[in-house]
Tab-separated table of N, CA and C in Angstrom:
chain	number	residue	atom	x	y	z
A	28	VAL	N	116.915	87.926	109.284
A	28	VAL	CA	116.121	89.022	108.781
A	28	VAL	C	114.649	88.601	108.719
A	29	TYR	N	114.336	87.409	109.194
A	29	TYR	CA	112.976	86.912	109.091
A	29	TYR	C	112.084	87.336	110.246
A	30	SER	N	112.628	88.013	111.218
A	30	SER	CA	111.816	88.494	112.334
A	30	SER	C	112.072	89.993	112.519
A	31	LEU	N	111.256	90.617	113.337
A	31	LEU	CA	111.385	92.051	113.541
A	31	LEU	C	112.703	92.403	114.229
A	32	ASP	N	113.079	91.632	115.235
A	32	ASP	CA	114.336	91.958	115.912
A	32	ASP	C	115.539	91.680	115.019
A	33	GLY	N	115.462	90.695	114.154
A	33	GLY	CA	116.537	90.461	113.191
A	33	GLY	C	116.643	91.589	112.181
A	34	LEU	N	115.502	92.115	111.775
A	34	LEU	CA	115.489	93.245	110.851
A	34	LEU	C	116.063	94.496	111.506
A	35	LEU	N	115.743	94.713	112.787
A	35	LEU	CA	116.289	95.863	113.506
A	35	LEU	C	117.804	95.748	113.678
A	36	VAL	N	118.282	94.546	113.981
A	36	VAL	CA	119.732	94.337	114.111
A	36	VAL	C	120.416	94.589	112.778
A	37	PHE	N	119.841	94.084	111.702
A	37	PHE	CA	120.410	94.300	110.376
A	37	PHE	C	120.463	95.782	110.030
A	38	GLY	N	119.385	96.505	110.300
A	38	GLY	CA	119.344	97.937	110.015
A	38	GLY	C	120.364	98.717	110.829
A	39	LEU	N	120.475	98.397	112.103
A	39	LEU	CA	121.457	99.080	112.944
A	39	LEU	C	122.880	98.794	112.494
A	40	LEU	N	123.147	97.544	112.157
A	40	LEU	CA	124.492	97.208	111.672
A	40	LEU	C	124.804	97.892	110.342
A	41	LEU	N	123.814	98.004	109.469
A	41	LEU	CA	124.015	98.694	108.198
A	41	LEU	C	124.329	100.167	108.421
A	42	VAL	N	123.563	100.816	109.283
A	42	VAL	CA	123.776	102.235	109.558
A	42	VAL	C	125.140	102.456	110.202
A	43	CYS	N	125.501	101.631	111.178
A	43	CYS	CA	126.789	101.792	111.863
A	43	CYS	C	127.965	101.533	110.925
A	44	THR	N	127.851	100.506	110.096
A	44	THR	CA	128.934	100.191	109.167
A	44	THR	C	129.110	101.289	108.128
A	45	CYS	N	128.026	101.766	107.563
A	45	CYS	CA	128.124	102.819	106.551
A	45	CYS	C	128.635	104.126	107.147
A	46	ALA	N	128.232	104.436	108.379
A	46	ALA	CA	128.747	105.645	109.025
A	46	ALA	C	130.237	105.519	109.299
A	47	TYR	N	130.691	104.329	109.655
A	47	TYR	CA	132.121	104.118	109.863
A	47	TYR	C	132.882	104.230	108.546
A	48	LEU	N	132.352	103.654	107.482
A	48	LEU	CA	133.020	103.716	106.178
A	48	LEU	C	133.070	105.140	105.640
A	49	ARG	N	132.126	105.970	106.057
A	49	ARG	CA	132.127	107.361	105.605
A	49	ARG	C	133.299	108.141	106.195
A	50	LYS	N	133.810	107.710	107.330
A	50	LYS	CA	134.926	108.397	107.974
A	50	LYS	C	136.272	108.079	107.310
A	51	VAL	N	136.339	107.010	106.520
A	51	VAL	CA	137.572	106.631	105.833
A	51	VAL	C	137.594	107.338	104.480
A	52	PRO	N	138.577	108.227	104.233
A	52	PRO	CA	138.540	109.062	103.021
A	52	PRO	C	138.523	108.285	101.706
A	53	ARG	N	139.335	107.257	101.571
A	53	ARG	CA	139.358	106.526	100.294
A	53	ARG	C	138.068	105.767	100.048
A	54	LEU	N	137.526	105.171	101.095
A	54	LEU	CA	136.281	104.433	100.922
A	54	LEU	C	135.105	105.364	100.701
A	55	ARG	N	135.175	106.544	101.293
A	55	ARG	CA	134.091	107.505	101.088
A	55	ARG	C	134.015	107.915	99.623
A	56	ALA	N	135.143	108.181	99.019
A	56	ALA	CA	135.158	108.583	97.609
A	56	ALA	C	134.789	107.417	96.694
A	57	TRP	N	135.131	106.208	97.098
A	57	TRP	CA	134.923	105.050	96.235
A	57	TRP	C	133.520	104.461	96.388
A	58	LEU	N	133.063	104.279	97.615
A	58	LEU	CA	131.792	103.599	97.854
A	58	LEU	C	130.606	104.544	98.012
A	59	LEU	N	130.803	105.623	98.725
A	59	LEU	CA	129.671	106.432	99.137
A	59	LEU	C	129.467	107.686	98.291
A	60	SER	N	130.044	107.715	97.108
A	60	SER	CA	129.860	108.879	96.248
A	60	SER	C	128.563	108.792	95.440
A	61	GLU	N	128.077	107.584	95.207
A	61	GLU	CA	126.829	107.400	94.458
A	61	GLU	C	125.629	107.690	95.348
A	62	ARG	N	124.612	108.288	94.772
A	62	ARG	CA	123.410	108.595	95.534
A	62	ARG	C	122.189	107.861	94.996
A	63	ARG	N	122.398	106.928	94.086
A	63	ARG	CA	121.305	106.146	93.518
A	63	ARG	C	121.650	104.667	93.600
A	64	GLY	N	120.639	103.849	93.574
A	64	GLY	CA	120.838	102.410	93.562
A	64	GLY	C	121.248	101.863	94.920
A	65	VAL	N	121.950	100.741	94.898
A	65	VAL	CA	122.370	100.075	96.135
A	65	VAL	C	123.352	100.945	96.906
A	66	TRP	N	124.280	101.552	96.218
A	66	TRP	CA	125.245	102.412	96.906
A	66	TRP	C	124.572	103.665	97.452
A	67	GLY	N	123.469	104.064	96.870
A	67	GLY	CA	122.696	105.185	97.401
A	67	GLY	C	122.089	104.868	98.754
A	68	VAL	N	121.682	103.607	98.939
A	68	VAL	CA	121.175	103.179	100.245
A	68	VAL	C	122.287	103.269	101.279
A	69	CYS	N	123.486	102.869	100.891
A	69	CYS	CA	124.631	102.972	101.807
A	69	CYS	C	124.941	104.436	102.123
A	70	HIS	N	124.832	105.294	101.128
A	70	HIS	CA	125.069	106.722	101.351
A	70	HIS	C	124.038	107.296	102.324
A	71	LYS	N	122.788	106.950	102.136
A	71	LYS	CA	121.740	107.460	103.019
A	71	LYS	C	121.870	106.903	104.427
A	72	ALA	N	122.263	105.640	104.544
A	72	ALA	CA	122.487	105.058	105.869
A	72	ALA	C	123.658	105.738	106.562
A	73	ALA	N	124.687	106.102	105.807
A	73	ALA	CA	125.830	106.805	106.386
A	73	ALA	C	125.444	108.192	106.873
A	74	VAL	N	124.585	108.867	106.126
A	74	VAL	CA	124.117	110.191	106.550
A	74	VAL	C	123.289	110.076	107.821
A	75	ILE	N	122.420	109.084	107.895
A	75	ILE	CA	121.617	108.870	109.103
A	75	ILE	C	122.519	108.555	110.287
A	76	GLY	N	123.505	107.694	110.090
A	76	GLY	CA	124.409	107.336	111.177
A	76	GLY	C	125.264	108.493	111.641
A	77	THR	N	125.609	109.383	110.746
A	77	THR	CA	126.433	110.530	111.111
A	77	THR	C	125.611	111.599	111.823
A	78	ARG	N	124.447	111.887	111.324
A	78	ARG	CA	123.634	112.959	111.910
A	78	ARG	C	122.956	112.541	113.207
A	79	LEU	N	122.557	111.290	113.322
A	79	LEU	CA	121.860	110.808	114.515
A	79	LEU	C	122.737	109.858	115.316
A	80	HIS	N	124.010	110.196	115.480
A	80	HIS	CA	124.947	109.266	116.094
A	80	HIS	C	124.592	108.936	117.537
A	81	VAL	N	124.008	109.853	118.274
A	81	VAL	CA	123.634	109.572	119.667
A	81	VAL	C	122.471	108.581	119.707
A	82	ALA	N	121.460	108.816	118.906
A	82	ALA	CA	120.306	107.914	118.875
A	82	ALA	C	120.686	106.530	118.365
A	83	VAL	N	121.570	106.471	117.367
A	83	VAL	CA	121.998	105.189	116.820
A	83	VAL	C	122.820	104.421	117.848
A	84	SER	N	123.695	105.101	118.575
A	84	SER	CA	124.512	104.402	119.568
A	84	SER	C	123.663	103.903	120.736
A	85	VAL	N	122.680	104.681	121.165
A	85	VAL	CA	121.780	104.227	122.228
A	85	VAL	C	120.951	103.038	121.739
A	86	SER	N	120.502	103.089	120.503
A	86	SER	CA	119.751	101.967	119.935
A	86	SER	C	120.603	100.714	119.850
A	87	CYS	N	121.875	100.865	119.503
A	87	CYS	CA	122.777	99.718	119.453
A	87	CYS	C	122.975	99.109	120.838
A	88	LEU	N	123.128	99.951	121.836
A	88	LEU	CA	123.283	99.445	123.198
A	88	LEU	C	122.021	98.727	123.678
A	89	LEU	N	120.865	99.300	123.413
A	89	LEU	CA	119.621	98.651	123.811
A	89	LEU	C	119.404	97.332	123.073
A	90	MET	N	119.729	97.310	121.793
A	90	MET	CA	119.568	96.070	121.030
A	90	MET	C	120.551	95.010	121.499
A	91	ALA	N	121.766	95.411	121.840
A	91	ALA	CA	122.744	94.440	122.355
A	91	ALA	C	122.267	93.864	123.683
A	92	PHE	N	121.737	94.699	124.549
A	92	PHE	CA	121.203	94.222	125.829
A	92	PHE	C	120.036	93.271	125.589
A	93	TYR	N	119.158	93.603	124.650
A	93	TYR	CA	118.027	92.739	124.346
A	93	TYR	C	118.474	91.394	123.795
A	94	VAL	N	119.428	91.409	122.885
A	94	VAL	CA	119.881	90.152	122.276
A	94	VAL	C	120.606	89.275	123.300
A	95	LEU	N	121.427	89.896	124.159
A	95	LEU	CA	122.184	89.121	125.129
A	95	LEU	C	121.328	88.629	126.294
A	96	VAL	N	120.433	89.448	126.792
A	96	VAL	CA	119.679	89.112	127.998
A	96	VAL	C	118.239	88.709	127.685
A	97	GLY	N	117.602	89.423	126.806
A	97	GLY	CA	116.180	89.214	126.547
A	97	GLY	C	115.841	87.960	125.775
A	98	LYS	N	116.690	87.559	124.886
A	98	LYS	CA	116.381	86.379	124.062
A	98	LYS	C	116.658	85.136	124.790
């Protein structure tokens, strides 16, 4: 997380993980019901991942290509 590309990877992984957890009914009620604090960040990341799923998936593919080939 100490560089820009590490921060981008962390952000993408957070958004993808929270969007995936939102699809699981028990975890959605347990983890993503709060809208404040740390769990609120997870809720907002899940909303971003769900609404912008095409942009997030393209960003994940580009970041994977960059990490594998560019670095």
